[in-house]
Amino acid sequence: MNILGISAHYHDSAAALVVDGVPICAVQEERLSRHKGDAAFPLLAIEWCLQNARIEPDDLDAVVFYERPMLKFDRVLTCALRAFPQSWRAFPKAMKNLLGEKVWMRGIISSQLGVPGRKVLFTEHHQAHAAAAFLTAPTRRAAIMTADAVGEWATLSVGDGERGSNGTTKIRRFREIRFPHSLGMLYSTFTAYLGFKVNEDEYKVMGLAAYGKPTMVEQVRKLICRTPDGAFALDLSYFEFHTTAKRSYSPRFAELFGPPRNPYEPIDLDTAEGQRFADCAASVQRVLEDTLVELARTLHQETGLADLCFGGGVALNGVANARLLAESGFERIFVPPAPGDAGCAMGAALYCDRIHFGNPDRDLPDHPFWGPSVDGSELARIAQEDGHHVETLRDSALIEQTADDLAANRIVGWMEGALEFGPRALGHRSILTAPRTTEMRDRLNREIKYREPFRPFAPVVPTDVAGRYFDIPRGGTRLARFMSGVFPVRPEWKSQLQAITHVDGTARVQVLDPAMAPRLHALLEAYGQRTGIPVLLNTSFNLAGEPIVNRAVEGYSTFLRSKIDVLVAGGTRVTKRSSAVGSTEAERIREEVA
Amino acid sequence: MDSPRPHERPTAFDRMLTPVHRWIWSDTNRRVQKLLRFGETETDGGRDILRAAEVTSDPLLRRLYLEHAIDEFRHGILFRHRAAELLRVSRSHSNIGFQGDWLAPGGHGLDDLQVDGESDQTMLAFLHLSEKAAASRFCIYRDVMQHDPPTRAIFEEILHDETFHMNYTLTQLARVEPQQHKRHLWRARLSRLWKAYLRLATSLAAILGSILLTIQYFVLLPPFAWMAKRAAHRESAGWTAVSPTSSDSLNRQY
Ligand SMILES: [Fe+2]
Ligand SMILES: [Fe+2]
Ligand SMILES: [Fe+2]
């Protein structure tokens, strides 16, 4: 049975294909279209999935969209009505936006793919989040919590899931919190207030929080209060996201927290103003964590289960995840590699397979590598044409050579196998460097990632030795598998792991099982043999504002535009031709024409 | 018109609009907003051209496109930095209303050209035309910027690059298509015109749509708004129970 899952139109469109109960491939549209956060209908992703699996649209048994369009329309319309007459500006925009395309998903999918309308199905948004979190996790029974900005109406839901011994699967949602009361929206409002991009830069708020003190928790608690039944509600007089698309916070919010940050000015943490922004970030982070912990604790008491599957965009907050693990009572927390809306494509397809069609339960591969594979020979060809140094090496030689490069403080662009599904580079499209010095961190920030100096970098370490360098609690290894938790760096190693130790002494560590990415694992060991510490800095292979690279040629163009020293794709290793070797024809033309 | 080595020279149309441009650029707020917008279009243009570098099979074009893309990214940064500087000096945060975008458009953009799957000839023809148009406008902008030497210097610097872009795209077009490059240029020119018309038509339609919807909003919605507000008052915050049957059918869209 072939089921295609689609998520689109909010952020990060994606497609995923499930064949006979097992994911075959999945990819975000942005990785193919090369537009970061591409929210368009994911035609390229769908085409690639079908081609890759050699399936014609006719062979699809179902195409599942990750939310119910009419229910979403209902929410948008209702909110416009409730905000009458303030919503008069937002109303025409919202209606044109929805009525233009988004409401007619059955027709659009059916005409774009040429499948009959009856094969087009819909899950609820949070159902898809729940399925993505639970059905991909190696657990048979777990509590499930999902939290994001908003789906149709729900913004947070709790429930449980069970994979029975007879092959049946159950996913139940007990209850949900509805728009406009939303943890995701609360966090996004601060993201906007702090001058970052909403739906994209939330992790910057988390990074900035480490520099501040939660001195404004009381003010934040004015914005979000607990309801008697244990849920929460936002005080809407501080917000405007529900009435206008223009601004997410109200003048009252700015009165409470002071003037918002000008996005075009860098944050200077040495000034009182910069510190205020860091304190704001720390305060909202604290309140987010506290709220999640309390909700999860109740859920733990209610279900008595040891495992929690956590999905939705809020589950990208690694600091909160670590606190959930420490304080909620759950022993293990499973966050999928793509907990956000992109992952809903896979969640919707799996939900449809297990619940709608009632197909038997299957154990699923436990990795994030569902995208297109990289072709080292493509890199070799183009780099040779451009006159760069190209070597094609056997695996072992390549790993030894790359370990030498890293030990010599070279920055390595590392591409292998299938692209990651989800926002994190987990070792198949990564920039790797030595983790030792702050100089390396600054060099990366300045010369490659062009990003704010307060942003931390993540380390990758083999599972069996992770505990030596990082203080990972029981159950934390699971969170760290897909870089979903932030844990302390052991004090005795901090001085040798400066580039990946955040200002508060933590790191968003990835622990690597050899089975998940054998070559990267071998590289870590080879690097460890040379330096004594098998830990590497692992950051996503992209430049600021661009999606993570997919094909070799994209890695190559990124390599040429930045100060990455070595590029590896498959078995091909490339270093830059030194500029002293005479000018290329392109440079000659430039001089001549200009 | 398509001499082998054209240099930056404003078109008659752009020259005619000089007083308008002078007015648009005279106000600091407006200048800031326009520079920010230009920063975005240059960066977007850079992305498109980078994509062209990634998809072309012609090694020389790949190198030229790459350099071109790097230039555009740099232009984006120059514009953004200048805008930030002006912002700091003027301390203005305000979002001013009229920016005259259609009167004083920015740099590049390939007119929604899908870079993937376009031939080198089409790409080069489009690029040449849009670089030429940008060079013409930037020339005017530089000339009306006497009162702001740093911004003027930026336009000067960028103009130099645009001239290179405009020239290499033409010479490369002549190289890859020695016989028919003029025809490609004409085709690109027509296509740009058609797209400009489409843009105009869709924005007109959008304005009309907005007007109609706004009228409906005030005429039809008030009673429903009243009911929705009443319903909202009755709604209690907190948990909403999810009934087990609410979501069992995947056929439903609501
Ligand atoms: Fe979501
Ligand atoms: Fe430019
Ligand atoms: Fe240009």
PDB file of C-alpha atoms in Angstrom, chain A residues 168-401:
ATOM      1  CA  THR A 168      -3.190  -2.798  16.052  1.00  0.00           C
ATOM      2  CA  THR A 169      -2.303   0.822  16.692  1.00  0.00           C
ATOM      3  CA  LYS A 170      -4.166   3.337  18.809  1.00  0.00           C
ATOM      4  CA  ILE A 171      -3.555   7.050  19.117  1.00  0.00           C
ATOM      5  CA  ARG A 172      -5.880   8.937  21.443  1.00  0.00           C
ATOM      6  CA  ARG A 173      -6.089  12.602  22.202  1.00  0.00           C
ATOM      7  CA  PHE A 174      -7.671  13.327  25.565  1.00  0.00           C
ATOM      8  CA  ARG A 175      -7.940  17.093  25.339  1.00  0.00           C
ATOM      9  CA  GLU A 176      -6.515  20.152  23.699  1.00  0.00           C
ATOM     10  CA  ILE A 177      -5.921  23.869  24.226  1.00  0.00           C
ATOM     11  CA  ARG A 178      -7.251  26.090  21.488  1.00  0.00           C
ATOM     12  CA  PHE A 179      -6.259  29.204  19.655  1.00  0.00           C
ATOM     13  CA  PRO A 180      -5.574  31.993  20.543  1.00  0.00           C
ATOM     14  CA  HIS A 181      -4.168  30.429  23.715  1.00  0.00           C
ATOM     15  CA  SER A 182      -0.863  29.092  22.496  1.00  0.00           C
ATOM     16  CA  LEU A 183       2.619  28.504  23.870  1.00  0.00           C
ATOM     17  CA  GLY A 184       4.041  28.692  20.375  1.00  0.00           C
ATOM     18  CA  MET A 185       2.391  32.061  19.804  1.00  0.00           C
ATOM     19  CA  LEU A 186       3.658  33.339  23.144  1.00  0.00           C
ATOM     20  CA  TYR A 187       7.212  32.407  22.200  1.00  0.00           C
ATOM     21  CA  SER A 188       6.838  33.755  18.657  1.00  0.00           C
ATOM     22  CA  THR A 189       5.547  37.037  20.004  1.00  0.00           C
ATOM     23  CA  PHE A 190       8.770  37.429  21.962  1.00  0.00           C
ATOM     24  CA  THR A 191      10.697  36.362  18.876  1.00  0.00           C
ATOM     25  CA  ALA A 192       9.124  39.279  16.996  1.00  0.00           C
ATOM     26  CA  TYR A 193       9.559  41.657  19.930  1.00  0.00           C
ATOM     27  CA  LEU A 194      13.255  40.768  20.130  1.00  0.00           C
ATOM     28  CA  GLY A 195      13.641  41.658  16.446  1.00  0.00           C
ATOM     29  CA  PHE A 196      13.938  38.146  15.028  1.00  0.00           C
ATOM     30  CA  LYS A 197      11.956  36.441  12.300  1.00  0.00           C
ATOM     31  CA  VAL A 198       8.800  34.742  13.507  1.00  0.00           C
ATOM     32  CA  ASN A 199       8.492  31.012  12.686  1.00  0.00           C
ATOM     33  CA  GLU A 200      12.143  30.865  11.843  1.00  0.00           C
ATOM     34  CA  ASP A 201      14.326  32.430  14.491  1.00  0.00           C
ATOM     35  CA  GLU A 202      12.740  31.050  17.659  1.00  0.00           C
ATOM     36  CA  TYR A 203      15.975  29.182  18.393  1.00  0.00           C
ATOM     37  CA  LYS A 204      17.768  32.523  18.554  1.00  0.00           C
ATOM     38  CA  VAL A 205      15.571  33.491  21.481  1.00  0.00           C
ATOM     39  CA  MET A 206      16.618  30.242  23.172  1.00  0.00           C
ATOM     40  CA  GLY A 207      20.285  30.972  22.463  1.00  0.00           C
ATOM     41  CA  LEU A 208      19.970  34.535  23.736  1.00  0.00           C
ATOM     42  CA  ALA A 209      18.182  33.349  26.902  1.00  0.00           C
ATOM     43  CA  ALA A 210      21.410  31.804  28.202  1.00  0.00           C
ATOM     44  CA  TYR A 211      22.935  35.292  28.413  1.00  0.00           C
ATOM     45  CA  GLY A 212      20.135  36.698  30.519  1.00  0.00           C
ATOM     46  CA  LYS A 213      18.533  36.228  33.905  1.00  0.00           C
ATOM     47  CA  PRO A 214      14.845  35.465  34.205  1.00  0.00           C
ATOM     48  CA  THR A 215      14.201  38.765  35.946  1.00  0.00           C
ATOM     49  CA  MET A 216      10.924  39.377  34.132  1.00  0.00           C
ATOM     50  CA  VAL A 217       9.161  36.123  34.859  1.00  0.00           C
ATOM     51  CA  GLU A 218       6.477  37.948  36.773  1.00  0.00           C
ATOM     52  CA  GLN A 219       5.723  40.187  33.823  1.00  0.00           C
ATOM     53  CA  VAL A 220       5.580  37.189  31.480  1.00  0.00           C
ATOM     54  CA  ARG A 221       3.180  35.515  33.876  1.00  0.00           C
ATOM     55  CA  LYS A 222       0.828  38.434  33.397  1.00  0.00           C
ATOM     56  CA  LEU A 223       0.635  37.377  29.759  1.00  0.00           C
ATOM     57  CA  ILE A 224      -0.091  33.724  30.433  1.00  0.00           C
ATOM     58  CA  CYS A 225      -2.075  32.537  33.411  1.00  0.00           C
ATOM     59  CA  ARG A 226      -3.011  29.044  34.504  1.00  0.00           C
ATOM     60  CA  THR A 227      -6.656  28.083  34.296  1.00  0.00           C
ATOM     61  CA  PRO A 228      -8.312  26.188  37.157  1.00  0.00           C
ATOM     62  CA  ASP A 229      -8.359  22.956  35.126  1.00  0.00           C
ATOM     63  CA  GLY A 230      -4.571  22.986  34.802  1.00  0.00           C
ATOM     64  CA  ALA A 231      -4.362  24.427  31.293  1.00  0.00           C
ATOM     65  CA  PHE A 232      -3.322  28.004  30.481  1.00  0.00           C
ATOM     66  CA  ALA A 233      -4.792  31.094  28.848  1.00  0.00           C
ATOM     67  CA  LEU A 234      -3.162  34.148  27.304  1.00  0.00           C
ATOM     68  CA  ASP A 235      -4.285  37.613  28.368  1.00  0.00           C
ATOM     69  CA  LEU A 236      -5.197  38.820  24.904  1.00  0.00           C
ATOM     70  CA  SER A 237      -4.879  42.497  25.763  1.00  0.00           C
ATOM     71  CA  TYR A 238      -1.106  42.036  25.430  1.00  0.00           C
ATOM     72  CA  PHE A 239      -1.299  40.509  21.946  1.00  0.00           C
ATOM     73  CA  GLU A 240      -2.414  41.416  18.472  1.00  0.00           C
ATOM     74  CA  PHE A 241      -1.618  38.256  16.502  1.00  0.00           C
ATOM     75  CA  HIS A 242      -5.253  37.208  16.668  1.00  0.00           C
ATOM     76  CA  THR A 243      -6.569  40.467  15.222  1.00  0.00           C
ATOM     77  CA  THR A 244      -3.958  41.603  12.722  1.00  0.00           C
ATOM     78  CA  ALA A 245      -1.248  40.063  10.639  1.00  0.00           C
ATOM     79  CA  LYS A 246       0.917  43.129  11.074  1.00  0.00           C
ATOM     80  CA  ARG A 247       2.123  42.870  14.620  1.00  0.00           C
ATOM     81  CA  SER A 248       1.936  40.152  17.217  1.00  0.00           C
ATOM     82  CA  TYR A 249       2.143  42.232  20.407  1.00  0.00           C
ATOM     83  CA  SER A 250       0.039  45.162  21.563  1.00  0.00           C
ATOM     84  CA  PRO A 251       1.106  48.578  22.889  1.00  0.00           C
ATOM     85  CA  ARG A 252       0.363  47.219  26.367  1.00  0.00           C
ATOM     86  CA  PHE A 253       3.000  44.537  25.841  1.00  0.00           C
ATOM     87  CA  ALA A 254       5.576  47.171  24.909  1.00  0.00           C
ATOM     88  CA  GLU A 255       4.599  49.167  27.977  1.00  0.00           C
ATOM     89  CA  LEU A 256       5.292  46.154  30.149  1.00  0.00           C
ATOM     90  CA  PHE A 257       8.620  45.145  28.607  1.00  0.00           C
ATOM     91  CA  GLY A 258       9.919  48.429  27.153  1.00  0.00           C
ATOM     92  CA  PRO A 259      10.570  49.398  23.552  1.00  0.00           C
ATOM     93  CA  PRO A 260      11.096  46.502  21.128  1.00  0.00           C
ATOM     94  CA  ARG A 261      14.459  45.779  19.588  1.00  0.00           C
ATOM     95  CA  ASN A 262      15.364  47.294  16.254  1.00  0.00           C
ATOM     96  CA  PRO A 263      16.056  44.229  14.100  1.00  0.00           C
ATOM     97  CA  TYR A 264      18.754  45.995  12.131  1.00  0.00           C
ATOM     98  CA  GLU A 265      20.945  46.751  15.083  1.00  0.00           C
ATOM     99  CA  PRO A 266      23.132  44.043  16.553  1.00  0.00           C
ATOM    100  CA  ILE A 267      22.505  43.015  20.144  1.00  0.00           C
ATOM    101  CA  ASP A 268      25.239  44.412  22.353  1.00  0.00           C
ATOM    102  CA  LEU A 269      25.177  42.396  25.552  1.00  0.00           C
ATOM    103  CA  ASP A 270      27.487  44.843  27.263  1.00  0.00           C
ATOM    104  CA  THR A 271      24.799  47.519  27.268  1.00  0.00           C
ATOM    105  CA  ALA A 272      21.817  47.691  29.603  1.00  0.00           C
ATOM    106  CA  GLU A 273      19.525  47.570  26.586  1.00  0.00           C
ATOM    107  CA  GLY A 274      21.146  44.397  25.257  1.00  0.00           C
ATOM    108  CA  GLN A 275      20.952  42.824  28.690  1.00  0.00           C
ATOM    109  CA  ARG A 276      17.272  43.695  28.926  1.00  0.00           C
ATOM    110  CA  PHE A 277      16.609  41.765  25.723  1.00  0.00           C
ATOM    111  CA  ALA A 278      18.565  38.785  27.024  1.00  0.00           C
ATOM    112  CA  ASP A 279      16.576  38.935  30.271  1.00  0.00           C
ATOM    113  CA  CYS A 280      13.341  39.025  28.286  1.00  0.00           C
ATOM    114  CA  ALA A 281      14.424  35.923  26.395  1.00  0.00           C
ATOM    115  CA  ALA A 282      15.452  34.172  29.612  1.00  0.00           C
ATOM    116  CA  SER A 283      12.118  35.027  31.217  1.00  0.00           C
ATOM    117  CA  VAL A 284       9.879  33.749  28.439  1.00  0.00           C
ATOM    118  CA  GLN A 285      12.076  30.668  28.129  1.00  0.00           C
ATOM    119  CA  ARG A 286      11.624  30.008  31.847  1.00  0.00           C
ATOM    120  CA  VAL A 287       7.854  30.401  31.690  1.00  0.00           C
ATOM    121  CA  LEU A 288       7.655  28.142  28.625  1.00  0.00           C
ATOM    122  CA  GLU A 289       9.648  25.469  30.435  1.00  0.00           C
ATOM    123  CA  ASP A 290       7.643  25.747  33.652  1.00  0.00           C
ATOM    124  CA  THR A 291       4.361  25.456  31.789  1.00  0.00           C
ATOM    125  CA  LEU A 292       5.484  22.464  29.750  1.00  0.00           C
ATOM    126  CA  VAL A 293       6.861  20.714  32.813  1.00  0.00           C
ATOM    127  CA  GLU A 294       3.607  21.138  34.712  1.00  0.00           C
ATOM    128  CA  LEU A 295       1.494  19.935  31.785  1.00  0.00           C
ATOM    129  CA  ALA A 296       3.740  16.931  31.261  1.00  0.00           C
ATOM    130  CA  ARG A 297       3.845  16.108  34.965  1.00  0.00           C
ATOM    131  CA  THR A 298       0.063  15.947  35.063  1.00  0.00           C
ATOM    132  CA  LEU A 299       0.065  13.780  31.962  1.00  0.00           C
ATOM    133  CA  HIS A 300       2.626  11.473  33.526  1.00  0.00           C
ATOM    134  CA  GLN A 301       0.563  11.091  36.681  1.00  0.00           C
ATOM    135  CA  GLU A 302      -2.563  10.523  34.647  1.00  0.00           C
ATOM    136  CA  THR A 303      -1.137   7.862  32.315  1.00  0.00           C
ATOM    137  CA  GLY A 304       1.478   6.299  34.564  1.00  0.00           C
ATOM    138  CA  LEU A 305       3.570   5.670  31.457  1.00  0.00           C
ATOM    139  CA  ALA A 306       7.362   5.825  31.334  1.00  0.00           C
ATOM    140  CA  ASP A 307       7.709   7.287  27.834  1.00  0.00           C
ATOM    141  CA  LEU A 308       6.617  10.611  26.416  1.00  0.00           C
ATOM    142  CA  CYS A 309       6.483  11.354  22.690  1.00  0.00           C
ATOM    143  CA  PHE A 310       6.690  15.082  22.162  1.00  0.00           C
ATOM    144  CA  GLY A 311       5.906  16.721  18.816  1.00  0.00           C
ATOM    145  CA  GLY A 312       5.083  20.106  17.287  1.00  0.00           C
ATOM    146  CA  GLY A 313       7.365  23.071  16.725  1.00  0.00           C
ATOM    147  CA  VAL A 314       7.750  23.744  20.457  1.00  0.00           C
ATOM    148  CA  ALA A 315       9.564  20.389  20.732  1.00  0.00           C
ATOM    149  CA  LEU A 316      12.508  21.998  18.908  1.00  0.00           C
ATOM    150  CA  ASN A 317      13.301  23.801  22.162  1.00  0.00           C
ATOM    151  CA  GLY A 318      16.117  21.605  23.447  1.00  0.00           C
ATOM    152  CA  VAL A 319      16.468  23.426  26.762  1.00  0.00           C
ATOM    153  CA  ALA A 320      12.803  22.844  27.565  1.00  0.00           C
ATOM    154  CA  ASN A 321      13.086  19.203  26.466  1.00  0.00           C
ATOM    155  CA  ALA A 322      15.948  18.611  28.889  1.00  0.00           C
ATOM    156  CA  ARG A 323      13.909  20.109  31.711  1.00  0.00           C
ATOM    157  CA  LEU A 324      10.945  17.942  30.761  1.00  0.00           C
ATOM    158  CA  LEU A 325      13.169  14.914  31.062  1.00  0.00           C
ATOM    159  CA  ALA A 326      14.534  16.022  34.409  1.00  0.00           C
ATOM    160  CA  GLU A 327      11.314  17.152  36.047  1.00  0.00           C
ATOM    161  CA  SER A 328       8.177  15.734  34.436  1.00  0.00           C
ATOM    162  CA  GLY A 329       8.555  12.189  35.738  1.00  0.00           C
ATOM    163  CA  PHE A 330       8.875  10.576  32.310  1.00  0.00           C
ATOM    164  CA  GLU A 331      11.906   8.339  31.961  1.00  0.00           C
ATOM    165  CA  ARG A 332      12.404   8.741  28.242  1.00  0.00           C
ATOM    166  CA  ILE A 333      11.336  11.494  25.880  1.00  0.00           C
ATOM    167  CA  PHE A 334      11.106  10.905  22.139  1.00  0.00           C
ATOM    168  CA  VAL A 335      11.300  13.932  19.883  1.00  0.00           C
ATOM    169  CA  PRO A 336      11.381  13.064  16.177  1.00  0.00           C
ATOM    170  CA  PRO A 337      14.037  14.629  13.934  1.00  0.00           C
ATOM    171  CA  ALA A 338      11.292  16.692  12.265  1.00  0.00           C
ATOM    172  CA  PRO A 339       8.880  17.629  15.069  1.00  0.00           C
ATOM    173  CA  GLY A 340       7.652  20.712  13.189  1.00  0.00           C
ATOM    174  CA  ASP A 341       5.134  20.960  10.386  1.00  0.00           C
ATOM    175  CA  ALA A 342       7.388  19.335   7.793  1.00  0.00           C
ATOM    176  CA  GLY A 343       7.344  16.175   9.882  1.00  0.00           C
ATOM    177  CA  CYS A 344       3.553  16.193   9.687  1.00  0.00           C
ATOM    178  CA  ALA A 345       3.847  14.915   6.116  1.00  0.00           C
ATOM    179  CA  MET A 346       5.277  11.692   7.500  1.00  0.00           C
ATOM    180  CA  GLY A 347       2.972  11.745  10.515  1.00  0.00           C
ATOM    181  CA  ALA A 348      -0.129  12.063   8.334  1.00  0.00           C
ATOM    182  CA  ALA A 349       0.956   9.225   6.040  1.00  0.00           C
ATOM    183  CA  LEU A 350       1.734   6.908   8.963  1.00  0.00           C
ATOM    184  CA  TYR A 351      -1.515   7.794  10.737  1.00  0.00           C
ATOM    185  CA  CYS A 352      -3.431   6.990   7.585  1.00  0.00           C
ATOM    186  CA  ASP A 353      -1.654   3.644   7.228  1.00  0.00           C
ATOM    187  CA  ARG A 354      -2.043   2.456  10.831  1.00  0.00           C
ATOM    188  CA  ILE A 355      -5.316   4.007  11.897  1.00  0.00           C
ATOM    189  CA  HIS A 356      -7.359   4.731   8.781  1.00  0.00           C
ATOM    190  CA  PHE A 357      -6.454   1.577   6.861  1.00  0.00           C
ATOM    191  CA  GLY A 358      -5.759  -0.396  10.022  1.00  0.00           C
ATOM    192  CA  ASN A 359      -2.574  -1.873   8.602  1.00  0.00           C
ATOM    193  CA  PRO A 360      -0.439  -3.895  11.006  1.00  0.00           C
ATOM    194  CA  ASP A 361       2.109  -2.175  13.195  1.00  0.00           C
ATOM    195  CA  ARG A 362       5.717  -2.147  11.941  1.00  0.00           C
ATOM    196  CA  ASP A 363       9.030  -1.299  13.573  1.00  0.00           C
ATOM    197  CA  LEU A 364      10.454   1.658  11.712  1.00  0.00           C
ATOM    198  CA  PRO A 365      14.048   2.582  10.933  1.00  0.00           C
ATOM    199  CA  ASP A 366      15.255   4.937  13.652  1.00  0.00           C
ATOM    200  CA  HIS A 367      17.118   7.600  11.647  1.00  0.00           C
ATOM    201  CA  PRO A 368      16.479  10.974  10.001  1.00  0.00           C
ATOM    202  CA  PHE A 369      17.959  10.226   6.561  1.00  0.00           C
ATOM    203  CA  TRP A 370      15.007  10.124   4.176  1.00  0.00           C
ATOM    204  CA  GLY A 371      16.036  12.597   1.458  1.00  0.00           C
ATOM    205  CA  PRO A 372      17.970  12.502  -1.838  1.00  0.00           C
ATOM    206  CA  SER A 373      21.432  10.932  -1.857  1.00  0.00           C
ATOM    207  CA  VAL A 374      24.569  12.867  -2.656  1.00  0.00           C
ATOM    208  CA  ASP A 375      26.656  11.964  -5.684  1.00  0.00           C
ATOM    209  CA  GLY A 376      30.400  12.297  -5.137  1.00  0.00           C
ATOM    210  CA  SER A 377      31.169  11.864  -8.836  1.00  0.00           C
ATOM    211  CA  GLU A 378      29.082  14.944  -9.648  1.00  0.00           C
ATOM    212  CA  LEU A 379      31.305  16.936  -7.306  1.00  0.00           C
ATOM    213  CA  ALA A 380      34.461  15.431  -8.789  1.00  0.00           C
ATOM    214  CA  ARG A 381      33.389  16.411 -12.297  1.00  0.00           C
ATOM    215  CA  ILE A 382      32.526  20.054 -11.647  1.00  0.00           C
ATOM    216  CA  ALA A 383      35.402  20.717  -9.274  1.00  0.00           C
ATOM    217  CA  GLN A 384      37.801  19.284 -11.865  1.00  0.00           C
ATOM    218  CA  GLU A 385      36.302  21.518 -14.559  1.00  0.00           C
ATOM    219  CA  ASP A 386      36.995  24.493 -12.320  1.00  0.00           C
ATOM    220  CA  GLY A 387      40.568  23.432 -11.675  1.00  0.00           C
ATOM    221  CA  HIS A 388      40.344  22.665  -7.966  1.00  0.00           C
ATOM    222  CA  HIS A 389      42.231  19.854  -6.273  1.00  0.00           C
ATOM    223  CA  VAL A 390      40.114  16.739  -6.477  1.00  0.00           C
ATOM    224  CA  GLU A 391      40.814  13.336  -4.976  1.00  0.00           C
ATOM    225  CA  THR A 392      38.671  10.255  -5.050  1.00  0.00           C
ATOM    226  CA  LEU A 393      39.538   8.094  -2.056  1.00  0.00           C
ATOM    227  CA  ARG A 394      38.506   4.795  -0.560  1.00  0.00           C
ATOM    228  CA  ASP A 395      36.454   5.067   2.601  1.00  0.00           C
ATOM    229  CA  SER A 396      39.214   4.369   5.086  1.00  0.00           C
ATOM    230  CA  ALA A 397      41.709   6.691   3.395  1.00  0.00           C
ATOM    231  CA  LEU A 398      39.095   9.430   3.177  1.00  0.00           C
ATOM    232  CA  ILE A 399      38.297   9.154   6.856  1.00  0.00           C
ATOM    233  CA  GLU A 400      41.975   9.256   7.845  1.00  0.00           C
ATOM    234  CA  GLN A 401      42.576  12.237   5.577  1.00  0.00           C
TER     235      GLN A 401
END
